[in-house]
């Protein structure tokens, strides 16, 4: 039976660290500031943006929420980012993904000052992650997954880790973090073209699932005693639920529970860590001044 890795509890520890760091900055007259740019009205994006702004308020981080219409032009979004790049009260900038289809997201990301790129998506920060240069910003979700592994005492050195998914937001940076000096895992990255995925996953002492398919990872994918980090957040219809849907991960939690050694639940696993690591990155940006 698996030990449950409590993301809420570890996130609280990270946020307590953040509070101490913010107090120290305030002694030096610095209040960290985060700008969150939302283009359009995507309901899930609105929820994410509001929870980021709320967390800033709880911690005493200054925040600015910029909402642009769903028809905003590329130039409008670029002008907003450039203004925020120049704003001394703002240390971190993020543009909530996904923007509407008329927006070239890559150009927007390249325009964010890398020193304010608290999502860690700018090419300069991607390169720093690959180079193991600690001055860069690490994307929040994989950074949160690493912190969960550490807090749970999971040995990564020499372990076989299988990352399912190769996105720039989760899969690729996760693989880099696991293989970096200090973590020292042997990493396999699986994706939509991987053959015999179940067999590949069964090699994993650690499995990180970032696929975007509800309850995709079943118990026959899991080696006895493996640690499972479930990054997935999926809404599935559930007439019995109050809102008509329930949240689930990319791992079939009930199916794998007996076989896994440790597992993150959804919700309450990786989700709370992502926002905590965003706060951490914002503080790091302010500390770098
Ligand atoms: P994505 O769609 O960008 O990438 C999905 C990856 O899964 C791709 O690399 C693809 O190759 C792989 N994949 C797709 N089908 C597959 C298959 N049949 N077999 C093997 N691999 C397959 O998604 P993403 O942005 O990396 O997000 C992944 C999941 O994580 C989603 O459920 C998303 O909602 C969730 N997410 C959660 C957080 C969080 O804070 N917890 C943050 C970001 C993303």
JSON list of C-alpha atoms and ligand atoms in Angstrom, two decimals, residues 48 141 164-171 190-194 197 209-213 216 230-234 250 270-271 274-275, ligand 1:
[
{"chain": "A", "resi": 48, "resn": "UNK", "atom": "CA", "xyz": [-5.37, 29.91, -11.80]},
{"chain": "A", "resi": 141, "resn": "UNK", "atom": "CA", "xyz": [5.65, 22.56, -11.54]},
{"chain": "A", "resi": 164, "resn": "UNK", "atom": "CA", "xyz": [5.91, 10.49, -19.21]},
{"chain": "A", "resi": 165, "resn": "UNK", "atom": "CA", "xyz": [5.45, 13.64, -21.32]},
{"chain": "A", "resi": 166, "resn": "UNK", "atom": "CA", "xyz": [7.97, 15.91, -23.02]},
{"chain": "A", "resi": 167, "resn": "UNK", "atom": "CA", "xyz": [6.37, 19.35, -22.74]},
{"chain": "A", "resi": 168, "resn": "UNK", "atom": "CA", "xyz": [8.51, 22.43, -22.14]},
{"chain": "A", "resi": 169, "resn": "UNK", "atom": "CA", "xyz": [6.41, 23.22, -19.05]},
{"chain": "A", "resi": 170, "resn": "UNK", "atom": "CA", "xyz": [6.70, 19.89, -17.28]},
{"chain": "A", "resi": 171, "resn": "UNK", "atom": "CA", "xyz": [8.27, 16.86, -18.97]},
{"chain": "A", "resi": 190, "resn": "UNK", "atom": "CA", "xyz": [8.49, 8.70, -22.70]},
{"chain": "A", "resi": 191, "resn": "UNK", "atom": "CA", "xyz": [5.96, 10.42, -24.96]},
{"chain": "A", "resi": 192, "resn": "UNK", "atom": "CA", "xyz": [3.13, 9.84, -27.39]},
{"chain": "A", "resi": 193, "resn": "UNK", "atom": "CA", "xyz": [5.35, 7.89, -29.81]},
{"chain": "A", "resi": 194, "resn": "UNK", "atom": "CA", "xyz": [6.94, 5.64, -27.19]},
{"chain": "A", "resi": 197, "resn": "UNK", "atom": "CA", "xyz": [4.86, 2.44, -22.63]},
{"chain": "A", "resi": 209, "resn": "UNK", "atom": "CA", "xyz": [3.18, 11.42, -15.15]},
{"chain": "A", "resi": 210, "resn": "UNK", "atom": "CA", "xyz": [2.54, 14.60, -17.19]},
{"chain": "A", "resi": 211, "resn": "UNK", "atom": "CA", "xyz": [0.40, 13.31, -20.04]},
{"chain": "A", "resi": 212, "resn": "UNK", "atom": "CA", "xyz": [-2.92, 15.17, -19.85]},
{"chain": "A", "resi": 213, "resn": "UNK", "atom": "CA", "xyz": [-5.04, 12.00, -20.14]},
{"chain": "A", "resi": 216, "resn": "UNK", "atom": "CA", "xyz": [-3.93, 6.90, -17.99]},
{"chain": "A", "resi": 230, "resn": "UNK", "atom": "CA", "xyz": [1.07, 12.64, -10.73]},
{"chain": "A", "resi": 231, "resn": "UNK", "atom": "CA", "xyz": [1.22, 16.06, -12.41]},
{"chain": "A", "resi": 232, "resn": "UNK", "atom": "CA", "xyz": [-2.08, 15.69, -14.26]},
{"chain": "A", "resi": 233, "resn": "UNK", "atom": "CA", "xyz": [-5.07, 17.87, -13.52]},
{"chain": "A", "resi": 234, "resn": "UNK", "atom": "CA", "xyz": [-8.08, 16.70, -15.51]},
{"chain": "A", "resi": 250, "resn": "UNK", "atom": "CA", "xyz": [-3.02, 11.22, -15.15]},
{"chain": "A", "resi": 270, "resn": "UNK", "atom": "CA", "xyz": [1.59, 18.63, -7.21]},
{"chain": "A", "resi": 271, "resn": "UNK", "atom": "CA", "xyz": [-1.03, 21.42, -7.62]},
{"chain": "A", "resi": 274, "resn": "UNK", "atom": "CA", "xyz": [3.23, 24.80, -8.30]},
{"chain": "A", "resi": 275, "resn": "UNK", "atom": "CA", "xyz": [1.87, 27.97, -6.75]},
{"chain": "B", "resi": 1, "resn": "LIG", "atom": "P1", "xyz": [1.11, 18.75, -22.90]},
{"chain": "B", "resi": 1, "resn": "LIG", "atom": "O1", "xyz": [-0.18, 18.44, -23.58]},
{"chain": "B", "resi": 1, "resn": "LIG", "atom": "O2", "xyz": [1.90, 19.93, -23.31]},
{"chain": "B", "resi": 1, "resn": "LIG", "atom": "O3", "xyz": [2.06, 17.49, -23.00]},
{"chain": "B", "resi": 1, "resn": "LIG", "atom": "C1", "xyz": [1.58, 16.18, -22.83]},
{"chain": "B", "resi": 1, "resn": "LIG", "atom": "C2", "xyz": [2.70, 15.21, -23.13]},
{"chain": "B", "resi": 1, "resn": "LIG", "atom": "O4", "xyz": [2.18, 13.89, -22.98]},
{"chain": "B", "resi": 1, "resn": "LIG", "atom": "C3", "xyz": [3.26, 15.32, -24.54]},
{"chain": "B", "resi": 1, "resn": "LIG", "atom": "O5", "xyz": [4.66, 15.50, -24.46]},
{"chain": "B", "resi": 1, "resn": "LIG", "atom": "C4", "xyz": [2.92, 14.01, -25.21]},
{"chain": "B", "resi": 1, "resn": "LIG", "atom": "O6", "xyz": [3.99, 13.50, -25.99]},
{"chain": "B", "resi": 1, "resn": "LIG", "atom": "C5", "xyz": [2.64, 13.09, -24.03]},
{"chain": "B", "resi": 1, "resn": "LIG", "atom": "N1", "xyz": [1.60, 12.13, -24.38]},
{"chain": "B", "resi": 1, "resn": "LIG", "atom": "C6", "xyz": [0.40, 12.41, -24.94]},
{"chain": "B", "resi": 1, "resn": "LIG", "atom": "N2", "xyz": [-0.27, 11.25, -25.17]},
{"chain": "B", "resi": 1, "resn": "LIG", "atom": "C7", "xyz": [0.54, 10.25, -24.76]},
{"chain": "B", "resi": 1, "resn": "LIG", "atom": "C8", "xyz": [0.42, 8.84, -24.77]},
{"chain": "B", "resi": 1, "resn": "LIG", "atom": "N3", "xyz": [-0.65, 8.23, -25.23]},
{"chain": "B", "resi": 1, "resn": "LIG", "atom": "N4", "xyz": [1.47, 8.12, -24.28]},
{"chain": "B", "resi": 1, "resn": "LIG", "atom": "C9", "xyz": [2.57, 8.73, -23.80]},
{"chain": "B", "resi": 1, "resn": "LIG", "atom": "N5", "xyz": [2.73, 10.07, -23.78]},
{"chain": "B", "resi": 1, "resn": "LIG", "atom": "C10", "xyz": [1.73, 10.82, -24.25]},
{"chain": "B", "resi": 1, "resn": "LIG", "atom": "O7", "xyz": [0.76, 18.81, -21.34]},
{"chain": "B", "resi": 1, "resn": "LIG", "atom": "P2", "xyz": [1.54, 19.47, -20.09]},
{"chain": "B", "resi": 1, "resn": "LIG", "atom": "O8", "xyz": [1.40, 20.94, -20.16]},
{"chain": "B", "resi": 1, "resn": "LIG", "atom": "O9", "xyz": [2.89, 18.87, -19.94]},
{"chain": "B", "resi": 1, "resn": "LIG", "atom": "O10", "xyz": [0.59, 18.95, -18.92]},
{"chain": "B", "resi": 1, "resn": "LIG", "atom": "C11", "xyz": [0.44, 17.58, -18.62]},
{"chain": "B", "resi": 1, "resn": "LIG", "atom": "C12", "xyz": [-0.60, 17.40, -17.52]},
{"chain": "B", "resi": 1, "resn": "LIG", "atom": "O11", "xyz": [-0.16, 18.10, -16.37]},
{"chain": "B", "resi": 1, "resn": "LIG", "atom": "C13", "xyz": [-1.98, 17.98, -17.83]},
{"chain": "B", "resi": 1, "resn": "LIG", "atom": "O12", "xyz": [-2.95, 17.14, -17.19]},
{"chain": "B", "resi": 1, "resn": "LIG", "atom": "C14", "xyz": [-1.96, 19.33, -17.18]},
{"chain": "B", "resi": 1, "resn": "LIG", "atom": "O13", "xyz": [-3.26, 19.77, -16.82]},
{"chain": "B", "resi": 1, "resn": "LIG", "atom": "C15", "xyz": [-1.14, 19.04, -15.96]},
{"chain": "B", "resi": 1, "resn": "LIG", "atom": "N6", "xyz": [-0.42, 20.20, -15.40]},
{"chain": "B", "resi": 1, "resn": "LIG", "atom": "C16", "xyz": [-0.50, 20.35, -14.07]},
{"chain": "B", "resi": 1, "resn": "LIG", "atom": "C17", "xyz": [0.19, 21.37, -13.44]},
{"chain": "B", "resi": 1, "resn": "LIG", "atom": "C18", "xyz": [0.11, 21.47, -11.95]},
{"chain": "B", "resi": 1, "resn": "LIG", "atom": "O14", "xyz": [0.32, 22.54, -11.41]},
{"chain": "B", "resi": 1, "resn": "LIG", "atom": "N7", "xyz": [-0.16, 20.37, -11.25]},
{"chain": "B", "resi": 1, "resn": "LIG", "atom": "C19", "xyz": [0.97, 22.25, -14.20]},
{"chain": "B", "resi": 1, "resn": "LIG", "atom": "C20", "xyz": [1.07, 22.06, -15.57]},
{"chain": "B", "resi": 1, "resn": "LIG", "atom": "C21", "xyz": [0.37, 21.01, -16.16]}
]
